[in-house]
Tab-separated table of C-alpha atoms in Angstrom:
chain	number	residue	atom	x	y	z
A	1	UNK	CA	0.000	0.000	0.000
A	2	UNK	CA	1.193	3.706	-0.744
A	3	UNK	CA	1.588	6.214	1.914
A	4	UNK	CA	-1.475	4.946	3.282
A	5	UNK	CA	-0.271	1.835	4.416
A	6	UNK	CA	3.211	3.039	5.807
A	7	UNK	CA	1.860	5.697	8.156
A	8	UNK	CA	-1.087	3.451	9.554
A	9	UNK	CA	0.247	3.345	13.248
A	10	UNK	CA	-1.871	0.756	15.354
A	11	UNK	CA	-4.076	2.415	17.715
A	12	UNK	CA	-4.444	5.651	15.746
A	13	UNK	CA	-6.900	4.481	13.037
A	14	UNK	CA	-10.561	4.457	13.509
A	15	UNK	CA	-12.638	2.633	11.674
A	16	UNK	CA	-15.863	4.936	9.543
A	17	UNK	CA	-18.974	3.832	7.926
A	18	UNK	CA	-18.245	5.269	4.925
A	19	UNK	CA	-18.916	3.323	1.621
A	20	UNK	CA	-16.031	0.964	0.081
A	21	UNK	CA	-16.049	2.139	-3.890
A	22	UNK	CA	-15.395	-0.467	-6.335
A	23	UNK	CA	-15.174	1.843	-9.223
A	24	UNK	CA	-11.358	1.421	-11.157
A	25	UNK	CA	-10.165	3.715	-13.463
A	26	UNK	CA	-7.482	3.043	-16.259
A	27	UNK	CA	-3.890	3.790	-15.659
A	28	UNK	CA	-3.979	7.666	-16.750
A	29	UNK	CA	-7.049	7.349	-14.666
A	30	UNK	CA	-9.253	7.043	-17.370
A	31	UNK	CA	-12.693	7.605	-16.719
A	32	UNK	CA	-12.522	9.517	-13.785
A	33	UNK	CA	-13.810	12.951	-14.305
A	34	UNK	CA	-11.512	16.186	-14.138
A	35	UNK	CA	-13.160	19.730	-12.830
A	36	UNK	CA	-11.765	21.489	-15.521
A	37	UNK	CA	-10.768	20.435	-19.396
A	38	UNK	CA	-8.006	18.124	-18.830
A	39	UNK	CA	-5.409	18.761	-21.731
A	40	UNK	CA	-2.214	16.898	-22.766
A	41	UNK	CA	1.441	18.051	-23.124
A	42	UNK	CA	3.540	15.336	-25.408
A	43	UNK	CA	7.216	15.227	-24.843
A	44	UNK	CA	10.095	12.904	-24.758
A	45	UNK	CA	12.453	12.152	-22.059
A	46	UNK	CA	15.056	9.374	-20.841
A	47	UNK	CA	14.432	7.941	-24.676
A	48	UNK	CA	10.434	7.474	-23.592
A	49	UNK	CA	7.830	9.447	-25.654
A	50	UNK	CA	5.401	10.883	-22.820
A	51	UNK	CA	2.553	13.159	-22.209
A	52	UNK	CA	1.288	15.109	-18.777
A	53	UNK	CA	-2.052	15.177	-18.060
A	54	UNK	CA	-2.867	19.071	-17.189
A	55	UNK	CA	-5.682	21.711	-16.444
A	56	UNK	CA	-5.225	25.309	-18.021
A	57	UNK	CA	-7.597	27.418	-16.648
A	58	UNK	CA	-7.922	31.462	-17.399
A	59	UNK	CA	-8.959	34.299	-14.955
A	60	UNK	CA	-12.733	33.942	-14.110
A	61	UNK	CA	-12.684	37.146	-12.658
A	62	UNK	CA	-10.522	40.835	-13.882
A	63	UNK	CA	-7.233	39.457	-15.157
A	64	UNK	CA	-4.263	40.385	-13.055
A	65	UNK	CA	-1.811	39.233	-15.401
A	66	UNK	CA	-0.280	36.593	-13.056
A	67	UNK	CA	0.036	32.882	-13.311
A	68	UNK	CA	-0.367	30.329	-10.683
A	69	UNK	CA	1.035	26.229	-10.958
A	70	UNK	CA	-0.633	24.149	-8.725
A	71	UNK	CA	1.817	21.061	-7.456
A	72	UNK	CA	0.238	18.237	-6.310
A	73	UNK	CA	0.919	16.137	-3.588
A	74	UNK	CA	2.303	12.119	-3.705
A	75	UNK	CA	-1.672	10.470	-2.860
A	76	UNK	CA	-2.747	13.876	-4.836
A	77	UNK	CA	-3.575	14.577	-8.379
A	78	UNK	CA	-4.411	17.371	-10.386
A	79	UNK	CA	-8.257	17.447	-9.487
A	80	UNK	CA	-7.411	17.480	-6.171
A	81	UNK	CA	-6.859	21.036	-6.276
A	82	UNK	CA	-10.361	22.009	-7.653
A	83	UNK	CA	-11.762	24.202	-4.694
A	84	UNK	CA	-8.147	26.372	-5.066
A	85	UNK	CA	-8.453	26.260	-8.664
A	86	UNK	CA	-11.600	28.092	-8.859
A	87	UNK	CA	-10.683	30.469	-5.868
A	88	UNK	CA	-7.387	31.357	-7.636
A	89	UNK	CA	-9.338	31.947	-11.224
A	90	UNK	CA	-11.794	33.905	-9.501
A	91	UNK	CA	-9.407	35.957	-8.048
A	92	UNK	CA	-7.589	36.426	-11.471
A	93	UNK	CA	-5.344	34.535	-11.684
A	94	UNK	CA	-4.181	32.315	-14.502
A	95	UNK	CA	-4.392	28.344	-13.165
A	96	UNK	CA	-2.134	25.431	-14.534
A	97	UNK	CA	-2.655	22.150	-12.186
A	98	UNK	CA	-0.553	19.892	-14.157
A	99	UNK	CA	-0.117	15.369	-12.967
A	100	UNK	CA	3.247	14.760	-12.531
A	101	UNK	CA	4.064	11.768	-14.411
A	102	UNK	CA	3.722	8.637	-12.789
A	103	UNK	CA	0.717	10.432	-11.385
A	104	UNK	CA	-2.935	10.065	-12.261
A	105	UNK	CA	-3.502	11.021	-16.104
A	106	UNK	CA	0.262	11.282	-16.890
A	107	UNK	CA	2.347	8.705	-18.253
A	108	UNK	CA	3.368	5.989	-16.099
A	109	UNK	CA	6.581	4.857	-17.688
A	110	UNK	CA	8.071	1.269	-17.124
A	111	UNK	CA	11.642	2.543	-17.051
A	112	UNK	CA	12.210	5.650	-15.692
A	113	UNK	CA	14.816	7.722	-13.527
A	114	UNK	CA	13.022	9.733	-10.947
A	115	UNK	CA	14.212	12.474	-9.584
A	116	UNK	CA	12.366	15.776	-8.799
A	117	UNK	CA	14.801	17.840	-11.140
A	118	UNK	CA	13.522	15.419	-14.071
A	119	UNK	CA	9.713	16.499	-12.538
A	120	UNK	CA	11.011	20.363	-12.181
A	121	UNK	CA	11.875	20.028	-16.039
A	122	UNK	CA	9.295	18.450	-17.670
A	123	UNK	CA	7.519	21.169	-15.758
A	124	UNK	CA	9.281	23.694	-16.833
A	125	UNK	CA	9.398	22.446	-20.359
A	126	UNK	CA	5.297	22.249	-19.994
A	127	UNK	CA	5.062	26.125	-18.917
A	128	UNK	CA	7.007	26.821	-21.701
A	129	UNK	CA	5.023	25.592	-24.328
A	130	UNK	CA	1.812	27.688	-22.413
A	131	UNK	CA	4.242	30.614	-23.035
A	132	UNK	CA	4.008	31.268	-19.147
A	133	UNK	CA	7.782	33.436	-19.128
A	134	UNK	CA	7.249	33.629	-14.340
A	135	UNK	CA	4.537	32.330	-12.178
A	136	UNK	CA	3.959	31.666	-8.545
A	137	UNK	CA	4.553	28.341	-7.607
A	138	UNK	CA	1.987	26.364	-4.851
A	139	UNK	CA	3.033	23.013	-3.637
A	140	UNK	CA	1.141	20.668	-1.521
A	141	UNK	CA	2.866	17.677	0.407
A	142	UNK	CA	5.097	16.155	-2.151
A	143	UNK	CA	4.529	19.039	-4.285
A	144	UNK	CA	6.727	21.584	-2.067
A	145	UNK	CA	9.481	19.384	-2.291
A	146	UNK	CA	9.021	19.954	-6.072
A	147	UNK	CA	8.251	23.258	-5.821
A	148	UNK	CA	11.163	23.887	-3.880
A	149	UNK	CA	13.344	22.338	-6.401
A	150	UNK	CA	11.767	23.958	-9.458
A	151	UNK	CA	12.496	27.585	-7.634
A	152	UNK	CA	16.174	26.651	-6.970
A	153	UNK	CA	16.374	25.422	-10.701
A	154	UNK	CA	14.624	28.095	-11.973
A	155	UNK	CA	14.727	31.442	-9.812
A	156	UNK	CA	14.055	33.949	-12.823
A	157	UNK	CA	10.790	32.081	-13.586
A	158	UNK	CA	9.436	32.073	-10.078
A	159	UNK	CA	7.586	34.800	-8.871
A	160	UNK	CA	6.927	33.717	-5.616
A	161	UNK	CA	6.616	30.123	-3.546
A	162	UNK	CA	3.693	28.834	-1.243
A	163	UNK	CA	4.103	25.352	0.522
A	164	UNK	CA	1.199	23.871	1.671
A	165	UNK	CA	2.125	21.588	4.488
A	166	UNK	CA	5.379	20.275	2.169
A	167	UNK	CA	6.701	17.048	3.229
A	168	UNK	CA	10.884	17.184	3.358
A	169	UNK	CA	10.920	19.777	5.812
A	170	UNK	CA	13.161	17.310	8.032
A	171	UNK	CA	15.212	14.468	6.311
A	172	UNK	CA	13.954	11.257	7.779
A	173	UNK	CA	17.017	9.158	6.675
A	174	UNK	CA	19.249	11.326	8.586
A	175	UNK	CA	17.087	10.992	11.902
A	176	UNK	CA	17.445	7.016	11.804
A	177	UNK	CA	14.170	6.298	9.677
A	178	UNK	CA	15.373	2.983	8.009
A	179	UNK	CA	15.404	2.928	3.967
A	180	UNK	CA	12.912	0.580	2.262
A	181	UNK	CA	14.035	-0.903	-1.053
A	182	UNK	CA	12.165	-0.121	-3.732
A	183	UNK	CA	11.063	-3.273	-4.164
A	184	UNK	CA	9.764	-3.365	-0.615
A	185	UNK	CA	8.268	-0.075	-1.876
A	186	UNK	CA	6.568	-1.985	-4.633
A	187	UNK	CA	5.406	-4.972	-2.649
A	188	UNK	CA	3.800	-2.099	0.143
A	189	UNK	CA	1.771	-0.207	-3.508
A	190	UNK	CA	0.367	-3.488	-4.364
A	191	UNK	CA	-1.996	-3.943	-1.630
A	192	UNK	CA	-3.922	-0.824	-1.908
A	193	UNK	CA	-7.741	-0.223	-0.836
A	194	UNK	CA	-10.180	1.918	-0.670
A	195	UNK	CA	-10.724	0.918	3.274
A	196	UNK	CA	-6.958	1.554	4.260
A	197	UNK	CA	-6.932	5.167	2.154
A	198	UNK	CA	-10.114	6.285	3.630
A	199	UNK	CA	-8.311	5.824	6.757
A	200	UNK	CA	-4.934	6.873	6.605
A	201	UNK	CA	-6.880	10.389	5.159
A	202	UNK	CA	-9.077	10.305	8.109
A	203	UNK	CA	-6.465	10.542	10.740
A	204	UNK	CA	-3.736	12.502	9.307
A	205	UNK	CA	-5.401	14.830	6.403
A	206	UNK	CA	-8.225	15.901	8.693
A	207	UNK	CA	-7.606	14.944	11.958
A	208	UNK	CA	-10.445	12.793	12.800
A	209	UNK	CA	-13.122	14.746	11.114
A	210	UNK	CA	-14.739	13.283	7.964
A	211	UNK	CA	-16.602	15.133	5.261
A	212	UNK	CA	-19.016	13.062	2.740
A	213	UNK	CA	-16.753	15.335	-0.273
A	214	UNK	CA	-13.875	13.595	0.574
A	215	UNK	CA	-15.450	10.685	-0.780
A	216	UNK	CA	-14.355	11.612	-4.509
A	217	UNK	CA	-11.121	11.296	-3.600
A	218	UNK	CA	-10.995	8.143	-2.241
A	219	UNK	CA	-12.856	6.978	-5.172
A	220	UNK	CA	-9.906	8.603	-7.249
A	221	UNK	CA	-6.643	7.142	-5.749
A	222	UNK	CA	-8.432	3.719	-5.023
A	223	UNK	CA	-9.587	3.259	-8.683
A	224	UNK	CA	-6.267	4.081	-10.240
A	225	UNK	CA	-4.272	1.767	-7.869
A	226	UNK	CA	-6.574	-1.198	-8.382
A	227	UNK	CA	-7.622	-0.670	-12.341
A	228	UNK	CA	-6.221	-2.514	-15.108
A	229	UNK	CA	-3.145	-0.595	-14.793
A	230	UNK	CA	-2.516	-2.030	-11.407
A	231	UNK	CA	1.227	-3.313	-11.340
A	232	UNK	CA	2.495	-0.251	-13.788
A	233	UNK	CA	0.720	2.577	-11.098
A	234	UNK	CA	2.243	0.293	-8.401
A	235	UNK	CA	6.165	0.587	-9.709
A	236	UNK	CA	5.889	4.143	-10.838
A	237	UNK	CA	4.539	4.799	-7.457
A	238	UNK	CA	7.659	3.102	-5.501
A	239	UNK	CA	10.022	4.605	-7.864
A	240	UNK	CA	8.493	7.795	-6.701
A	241	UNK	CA	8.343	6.657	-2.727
A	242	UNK	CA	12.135	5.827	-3.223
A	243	UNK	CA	13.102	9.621	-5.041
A	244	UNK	CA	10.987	11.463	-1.544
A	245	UNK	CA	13.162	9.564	0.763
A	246	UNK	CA	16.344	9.967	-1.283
A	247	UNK	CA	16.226	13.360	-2.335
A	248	UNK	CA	16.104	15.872	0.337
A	249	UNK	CA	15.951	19.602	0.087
A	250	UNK	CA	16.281	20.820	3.535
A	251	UNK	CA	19.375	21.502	3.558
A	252	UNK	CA	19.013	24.013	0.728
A	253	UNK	CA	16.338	25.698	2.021
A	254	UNK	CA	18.420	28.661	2.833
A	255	UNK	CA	19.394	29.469	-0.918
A	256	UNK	CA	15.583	30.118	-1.665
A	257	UNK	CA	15.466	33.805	-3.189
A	258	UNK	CA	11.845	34.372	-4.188
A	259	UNK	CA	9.343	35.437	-1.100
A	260	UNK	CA	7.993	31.979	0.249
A	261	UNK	CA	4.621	31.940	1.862
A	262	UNK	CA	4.589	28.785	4.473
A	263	UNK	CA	1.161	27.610	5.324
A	264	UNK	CA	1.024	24.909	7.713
A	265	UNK	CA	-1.917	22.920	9.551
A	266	UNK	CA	-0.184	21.876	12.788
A	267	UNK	CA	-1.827	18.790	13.596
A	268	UNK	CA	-0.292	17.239	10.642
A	269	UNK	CA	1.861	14.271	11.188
A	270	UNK	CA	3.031	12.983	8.079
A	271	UNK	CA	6.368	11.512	8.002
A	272	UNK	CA	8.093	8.914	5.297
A	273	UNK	CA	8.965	5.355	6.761
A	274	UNK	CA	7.008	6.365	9.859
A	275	UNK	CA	5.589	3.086	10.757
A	276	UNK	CA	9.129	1.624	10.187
A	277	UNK	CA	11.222	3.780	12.748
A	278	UNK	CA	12.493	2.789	15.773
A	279	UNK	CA	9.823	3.804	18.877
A	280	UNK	CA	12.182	6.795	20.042
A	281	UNK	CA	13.041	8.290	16.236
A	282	UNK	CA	8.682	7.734	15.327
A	283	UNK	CA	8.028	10.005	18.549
A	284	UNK	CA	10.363	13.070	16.863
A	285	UNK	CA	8.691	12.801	13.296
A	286	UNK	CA	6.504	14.914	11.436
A	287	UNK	CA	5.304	17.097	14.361
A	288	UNK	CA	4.237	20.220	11.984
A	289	UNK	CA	3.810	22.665	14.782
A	290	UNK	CA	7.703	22.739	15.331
A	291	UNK	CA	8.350	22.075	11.640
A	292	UNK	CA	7.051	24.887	10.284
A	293	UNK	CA	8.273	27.380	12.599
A	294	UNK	CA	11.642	25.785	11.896
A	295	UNK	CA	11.379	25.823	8.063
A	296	UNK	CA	10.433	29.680	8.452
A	297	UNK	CA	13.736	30.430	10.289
A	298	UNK	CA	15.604	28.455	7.657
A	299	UNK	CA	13.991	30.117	4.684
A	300	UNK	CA	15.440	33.296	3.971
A	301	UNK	CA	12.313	35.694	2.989
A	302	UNK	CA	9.391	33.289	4.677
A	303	UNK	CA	5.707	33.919	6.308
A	304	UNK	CA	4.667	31.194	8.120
A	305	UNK	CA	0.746	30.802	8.403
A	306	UNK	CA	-0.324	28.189	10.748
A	307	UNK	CA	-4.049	26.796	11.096
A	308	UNK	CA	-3.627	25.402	14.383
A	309	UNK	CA	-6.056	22.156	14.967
A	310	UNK	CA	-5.854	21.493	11.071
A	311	UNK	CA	-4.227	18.292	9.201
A	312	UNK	CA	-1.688	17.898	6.017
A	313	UNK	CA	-4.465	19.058	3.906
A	314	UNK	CA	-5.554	22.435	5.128
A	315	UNK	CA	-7.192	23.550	0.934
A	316	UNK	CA	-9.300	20.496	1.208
A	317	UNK	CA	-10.188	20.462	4.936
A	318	UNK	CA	-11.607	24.165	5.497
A	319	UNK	CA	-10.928	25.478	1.731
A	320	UNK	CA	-12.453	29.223	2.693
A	321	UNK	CA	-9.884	29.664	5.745
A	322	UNK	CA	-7.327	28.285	3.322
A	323	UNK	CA	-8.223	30.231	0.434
A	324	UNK	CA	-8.203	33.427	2.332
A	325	UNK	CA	-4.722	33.227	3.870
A	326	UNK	CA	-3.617	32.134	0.531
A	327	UNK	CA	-4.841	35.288	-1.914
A	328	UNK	CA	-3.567	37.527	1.562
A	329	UNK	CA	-0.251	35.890	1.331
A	330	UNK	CA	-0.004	35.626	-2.880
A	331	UNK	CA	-1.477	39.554	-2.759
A	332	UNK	CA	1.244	40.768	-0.299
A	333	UNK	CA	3.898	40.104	-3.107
């Protein structure tokens, strides 16, 4: 099982009555339907001929000539982002919410070298082709850890940075979290269900509290891991498990040069290789409420917002709070 699986600590998961779906969607997550026109970017790489599933959306409301990419998170896609998306567009912004590939309606090669420079360029290569010259980067979970790579790679081209309760913001290896193979990566993706993701988003995206939206989502991730691309989703996602725990950019959080908006539900606890760790190194990971004040100090030109009581997804848990400290923060630029 994905992250899902790896952070489900005994005695911290509650059982819900919510539904089990049995819908499956094909492995660029056919069939499942996108808020927004869902267009494709073709392009090779590593010798592979590829394409990136992405959403383009213009200012709903008066144009203010600025562009905003949307970065999901690892158990994220795209759609996920569809309450910001329309929040962002209506404040007039320009909205690209591209999948990452190995993600949801992107390519899912069978050989391919990961690495979140690769993602920062095809990303960059994507924005390109839009014509979209600097934009503000926001990136969720997994995301910021892209995000914060793309702005090192490409600090002309980046306005500004947001990080929405990034993962990264301590390097687990270092602390004593024991590395899993990527086969034992693979083996873990395999056994994915709706049951055990309903779960693992129950306790650590919002804290206990369940919303019949959140539904869709389950729905989402559950029908792409068990579809008829099952093994391919289940590599790609390993591969991708194995470049988070490998490739850490904490320590160059301090060469960040753009202004770098932090916002941070502190009852998050995400942490790779969580359920793994030794009993005294588990007790030290992913406590957000220290993190983030600690990434802020680190970060040269940061705001940290917290939402105290709020989980790793803040945008999909109370999207108005979110939404507001966002446009504040993007605005103060």
């Amino acid at each position: 099982m994905p992250l899902f699986r790896a952070f489900c600590i005994a005695g911290l998961i509650t059982a819900t009555a919510a539904p089990v779906f049995a819908a499956t969607y094909g492995p660029e997550l056919q069939g499942f339907d996108y808020p927004y026109p869902l267009k494709h970017f073709e392009f090779q790489s590593q010798g592979e001929s590829l394409q990136m599933g992405y959403m383009d959306v213009p200012a709903n409301g008066k144009p203010n000539g600025r562009s905003v990419v949307l970065m999901h998170g690892k158990n994220f896609c795209g759609a996920t982002w569809e309450s910001s998306i329309k929040a962002l567009s209506d404040a007039g912004y320009r909205v690209i919410a591209p999948d990452q590939i190995g993600f949801c309606s992107s390519s899912k090669p069978d050989h391919y070298q990961y690495s979140f420079q690769q993602l920062a360029l095809n990303t960059h290569q994507l924005l390109e082709k839009l014509g979209v010259q600097k934009a503000t980067l926001v990136g969720h979970s997994t995301g910021g850890m892209l995000a914060t790579r793309y702005a090192l790679m490409y600090p002309g081209q980046t306005e500004q940075l947001a990080l929405v309760n990034p993962i990264g913001l301590e390097d687990w290896k270092a602390l004593g979290v024991p590395s899993l193979s990527v086969d034992q990566w693979y083996a873990r993706e395999l056994n994915v269900s709706a049951e055990g993701i309903r779960k693992y988003q129950l306790n650590t995206y919002y804290v206990g509290r369940w919303k019949p939206e959140y539904e869709r989502w389950v729905d989402m991730y559950a029908g792409l891991s068990n579809g008829p691309g099952h093994t391919r989703v289940a590599w790609n996602s390993a591969l991708i498990y194995d470049m988070i725990f490998t490739q850490p950019v904490y320590y160059e959080f301090k060469d960040l040069k753009m202004p770098t908006l932090l916002l941070i539900g502190t009852s998050d606890n995400t942490a790779i290789g969580k359920d793994v760790a030794p009993p005294a190194v588990k007790a030290k990971l992913g406590n957000y409420a220290v993190l983030g004040k600690q990434a802020a100090k680190l970060i040269p030109h940061a705001t940290l917002v917290e939402f105290p009581g709020l989980g790793h997804a803040p945008q999909m848990e109370e999207p108005a709070r979110f939404h507001a400290a966002l446009l504040q923060g993007l605005n103060a630029l």
